[in-house]
Short mmCIF file of C-alpha atoms in Angstrom, two decimals:
data_model
loop_
_atom_site.label_atom_id
_atom_site.label_comp_id
_atom_site.label_asym_id
_atom_site.label_seq_id
_atom_site.Cartn_x
_atom_site.Cartn_y
_atom_site.Cartn_z
CA GLY T 1 111.00 97.93 90.20
CA ALA T 2 108.06 96.87 88.38
CA GLY T 3 107.70 100.97 87.77
CA VAL T 4 108.70 103.99 88.69
CA SER T 5 108.15 105.50 92.26
CA GLN T 6 108.31 109.13 93.15
CA THR T 7 108.10 110.63 96.45
CA PRO T 8 106.41 112.03 98.07
CA SER T 9 103.28 111.99 96.03
CA ASN T 10 102.30 115.29 97.61
CA LYS T 11 104.54 117.91 98.88
CA VAL T 12 103.19 120.96 99.97
CA THR T 13 105.89 124.05 101.12
CA GLU T 14 106.03 127.72 101.95
CA LYS T 15 107.32 130.19 99.48
CA GLY T 16 111.09 130.41 99.71
CA LYS T 17 111.81 126.91 101.11
CA TYR T 18 113.34 124.30 99.57
CA VAL T 19 111.88 120.92 97.90
CA GLU T 20 114.04 117.54 97.31
CA LEU T 21 111.66 115.07 94.62
CA ARG T 22 113.04 111.51 94.54
CA CYS T 23 112.13 108.88 91.37
CA ASP T 24 113.12 105.67 91.36
CA PRO T 25 113.50 104.54 87.57
CA ILE T 26 112.64 100.22 86.29
CA SER T 27 115.30 98.46 87.37
CA GLY T 28 118.22 98.30 84.45
CA HIS T 29 116.46 101.17 82.63
CA THR T 30 119.78 103.88 81.82
CA ALA T 31 117.86 107.32 81.04
CA LEU T 32 115.78 109.35 83.31
CA TYR T 33 114.11 111.91 82.45
CA TRP T 34 111.96 114.94 84.90
CA TYR T 35 109.04 116.67 83.22
CA ARG T 36 106.74 119.59 84.81
CA GLN T 37 102.60 119.59 84.22
CA SER T 38 100.46 122.14 85.03
CA LEU T 39 96.62 122.41 85.06
CA GLY T 40 95.46 121.82 81.47
CA GLN T 41 99.35 121.61 79.90
CA GLY T 42 101.06 118.95 78.67
CA PRO T 43 104.39 117.91 79.75
CA GLU T 44 107.44 119.97 79.72
CA PHE T 45 110.79 118.78 79.40
CA LEU T 46 112.63 119.55 82.31
CA ILE T 47 116.36 117.28 82.19
CA TYR T 48 117.34 113.81 81.23
CA PHE T 49 119.97 111.82 82.41
CA GLN T 50 121.92 109.21 80.31
CA GLY T 51 123.39 107.27 83.35
CA THR T 52 125.26 109.61 86.13
CA GLY T 53 125.28 112.40 83.63
CA ALA T 54 123.02 114.95 82.67
CA ALA T 55 122.74 114.49 78.91
CA ASP T 56 120.19 117.48 78.52
CA ASP T 57 119.12 119.78 80.87
CA SER T 58 118.05 122.48 78.36
CA GLY T 59 114.31 122.47 80.41
CA LEU T 60 115.67 123.22 83.53
CA PRO T 61 113.59 126.64 83.77
CA ASN T 62 116.30 129.29 86.00
CA ASP T 63 119.31 127.95 88.48
CA ARG T 64 116.75 127.02 91.20
CA PHE T 65 116.25 123.82 89.54
CA PHE T 66 119.12 120.94 89.69
CA ALA T 67 118.93 117.47 89.53
CA VAL T 68 121.45 114.58 90.33
CA ARG T 69 121.78 110.50 89.70
CA PRO T 70 124.77 110.00 91.36
CA GLU T 71 124.42 106.18 91.12
CA GLY T 72 122.65 105.81 88.41
CA SER T 73 119.42 104.47 89.09
CA VAL T 74 117.68 106.62 91.82
CA SER T 75 117.13 110.81 91.00
CA THR T 76 116.27 113.37 92.97
CA LEU T 77 115.34 116.62 91.59
CA LYS T 78 115.51 120.15 93.96
CA ILE T 79 114.12 123.19 94.23
CA GLN T 80 115.65 126.44 95.98
CA ARG T 81 113.85 128.70 96.93
CA THR T 82 110.72 127.61 95.92
CA GLU T 83 107.97 130.22 94.63
CA ARG T 84 104.62 130.47 93.84
CA GLY T 85 105.12 129.51 90.31
CA ASP T 86 107.08 126.20 90.71
CA SER T 87 103.35 124.57 91.41
CA ALA T 88 102.90 121.26 89.40
CA VAL T 89 102.85 118.01 89.11
CA TYR T 90 105.98 116.71 88.49
CA LEU T 91 106.62 113.68 86.26
CA CYS T 92 109.93 111.35 85.92
CA ALA T 93 110.22 108.73 83.71
CA SER T 94 112.53 105.82 82.46
CA SER T 95 113.23 104.14 79.22
CA VAL T 96 115.65 101.19 78.30
CA THR T 97 118.00 103.78 76.89
CA GLY T 98 118.13 107.42 76.13
CA THR T 99 118.66 107.71 72.34
CA ALA T 100 115.27 107.45 70.31
CA LEU T 101 117.16 103.91 67.79
CA SER T 102 114.95 100.74 67.94
CA GLY T 103 112.08 103.11 69.28
CA ALA T 104 114.27 102.38 73.04
CA ASN T 105 112.95 105.95 74.41
CA VAL T 106 109.52 104.86 74.97
CA LEU T 107 108.58 106.30 78.52
CA THR T 108 107.42 104.36 81.14
CA PHE T 109 106.23 107.39 83.58
CA GLY T 110 105.74 107.08 87.35
CA ALA T 111 102.66 109.05 89.19
CA GLY T 112 104.04 112.28 89.93
CA SER T 113 104.79 114.50 92.96
CA ARG T 114 102.51 117.51 93.29
CA LEU T 115 104.20 120.12 94.46
CA THR T 116 102.49 123.43 95.75
CA VAL T 117 103.87 126.44 96.71
CA LEU T 118 101.62 128.00 99.24
CA SER C 1 108.75 124.68 74.44
CA GLN C 2 105.98 122.75 73.09
CA GLN C 3 106.70 120.66 70.19
CA GLY C 4 103.35 119.70 69.36
CA GLU C 5 100.11 120.92 68.59
CA GLU C 6 96.53 118.74 68.96
CA ASP C 7 93.67 119.04 67.86
CA PRO C 8 90.81 119.71 68.97
CA GLN C 9 91.57 120.49 72.45
CA ALA C 10 88.40 118.86 73.57
CA LEU C 11 86.56 116.02 71.93
CA SER C 12 82.71 114.52 73.81
CA ILE C 13 81.85 111.03 71.36
CA GLN C 14 79.14 108.47 72.78
CA GLU C 15 80.05 104.96 73.50
CA GLY C 16 80.85 103.65 70.66
CA GLU C 17 81.85 105.61 68.02
CA ASN C 18 85.07 106.56 66.81
CA ALA C 19 87.77 109.45 67.99
CA THR C 20 90.11 111.17 65.65
CA MET C 21 92.92 113.47 67.26
CA ASN C 22 95.75 115.36 65.50
CA CYS C 23 99.28 116.43 66.09
CA SER C 24 101.20 119.19 64.10
CA TYR C 25 105.28 119.58 64.74
CA LYS C 26 108.00 121.76 64.23
CA THR C 27 111.25 119.49 63.54
CA SER C 28 111.94 116.53 62.07
CA ILE C 29 111.42 113.91 63.67
CA ASN C 30 113.04 110.44 64.76
CA ASN C 31 109.72 108.72 65.87
CA LEU C 32 106.11 110.32 67.22
CA GLN C 33 104.70 108.71 70.12
CA TRP C 34 101.26 108.90 71.76
CA TYR C 35 100.30 108.49 75.22
CA ARG C 36 97.47 108.48 77.22
CA GLN C 37 96.81 110.40 80.93
CA ASN C 38 93.92 109.16 83.38
CA SER C 39 92.53 111.87 85.24
CA GLY C 40 95.15 112.55 88.67
CA ARG C 41 97.26 109.54 87.02
CA GLY C 42 100.40 109.58 85.35
CA LEU C 43 101.57 109.20 81.56
CA VAL C 44 101.07 105.25 79.63
CA HIS C 45 102.40 104.53 76.83
CA LEU C 46 100.06 103.18 73.91
CA ILE C 47 102.10 103.47 70.43
CA LEU C 48 104.99 104.03 68.49
CA ILE C 49 105.61 105.18 64.77
CA ARG C 50 109.23 105.72 62.86
CA SER C 51 109.24 108.59 60.60
CA ASN C 52 109.58 106.31 57.73
CA GLU C 53 105.94 104.25 58.50
CA ARG C 54 102.97 106.28 57.14
CA GLU C 55 100.58 104.20 59.30
CA LYS C 56 100.36 101.70 62.12
CA HIS C 57 97.72 99.80 64.22
CA SER C 58 97.21 98.20 67.77
CA GLY C 59 94.52 97.20 69.04
CA ARG C 60 91.61 99.91 68.32
CA LEU C 61 94.53 102.64 67.80
CA ARG C 62 94.90 103.89 64.61
CA VAL C 63 98.11 106.11 63.90
CA THR C 64 98.89 107.87 60.63
CA LEU C 65 101.99 109.58 59.86
CA ASP C 66 102.33 112.35 57.22
CA THR C 67 105.97 113.80 57.69
CA SER C 68 105.44 116.07 54.74
CA LYS C 69 102.98 117.89 56.87
CA LYS C 70 104.42 117.58 59.76
CA SER C 71 101.18 115.81 61.25
CA SER C 72 99.73 112.70 63.09
CA SER C 73 96.42 111.53 63.57
CA LEU C 74 95.30 109.10 66.06
CA LEU C 75 91.66 107.24 65.66
CA ILE C 76 90.40 105.24 68.20
CA THR C 77 87.91 102.78 67.35
CA ALA C 78 84.40 101.69 68.76
CA SER C 79 85.31 104.08 71.57
CA ARG C 80 84.23 103.07 75.43
CA ALA C 81 83.98 104.74 78.46
CA ALA C 82 87.34 103.72 79.70
CA ASP C 83 88.72 105.90 77.38
CA THR C 84 88.04 109.22 78.60
CA ALA C 85 91.60 110.55 79.51
CA SER C 86 93.74 112.97 77.95
CA TYR C 87 96.27 112.17 74.63
CA PHE C 88 99.23 113.34 74.13
CA CYS C 89 101.23 112.91 71.48
CA ALA C 90 105.15 113.09 71.68
CA THR C 91 107.84 113.42 69.32
CA ALA C 92 111.52 113.17 69.93
CA ALA C 93 113.65 115.20 67.34
CA LEU C 94 116.55 114.79 64.69
CA PRO C 95 119.22 115.70 64.32
CA SER C 96 120.49 113.82 67.20
CA ASN C 97 119.45 110.44 68.40
CA THR C 98 117.90 111.90 71.35
CA GLY C 99 115.50 110.20 73.45
CA LYS C 100 114.02 113.18 74.87
CA LEU C 101 110.53 113.58 73.75
CA ILE C 102 108.93 116.41 73.63
CA PHE C 103 105.03 116.21 74.60
CA GLY C 104 101.74 118.56 72.61
CA GLN C 105 98.98 120.31 74.99
CA GLY C 106 96.83 117.04 74.55
CA THR C 107 93.20 116.11 73.78
CA THR C 108 90.62 115.93 76.59
CA LEU C 109 88.15 113.06 75.41
CA GLN C 110 85.22 112.26 76.96
CA VAL C 111 83.63 108.81 76.00
CA LYS C 112 79.39 108.85 77.00
CA PRO C 113 78.47 105.63 78.24
#
């Protein structure tokens, strides 16, 4: 696609529920990134994929968070047993490759999915 | 964890003035990038500077990098009201060639017409 698309744009859920957030990256971009941003803060790294595999998942806060990218394109971030502290904007980005060589890690971001846990 | 620290946290200037934002980071880097975020929107890439570069220009933007001090600055010349946004630096850390970027906390810039 022309840009990075994220759905839903807004999600309100109750504490304890399961949530899925979807990201459709730019066509041909092999790397896909998930970040979380709280109000007034910078984006916090969660996980990034090179193709279908998670190259670095060191930012996932705990085992309630999981992300997949089964065909190397669309990715889904899954949050189990949501807590109020999970409320944030979840940003997805993609880049041509997942390396910093030749500046190939310039990220194109989607508009984000705002998650509110009541 | 946050790698970069921006300074100042907030900046308010008049249209036509220059705006300077600073970023400090902790580890050796492959490259450093600056992004802009308008309120309620996603981030937009502005400029990338490699670790072997000291200065880079793009339109009204000028970025400097001092790897010995682990710091960078972003200068916006002749600011416009449309430049009002939050600005973030982000670093790709060595020793690997990982594309992962770690962002700072950002500087909120307000340009008054």
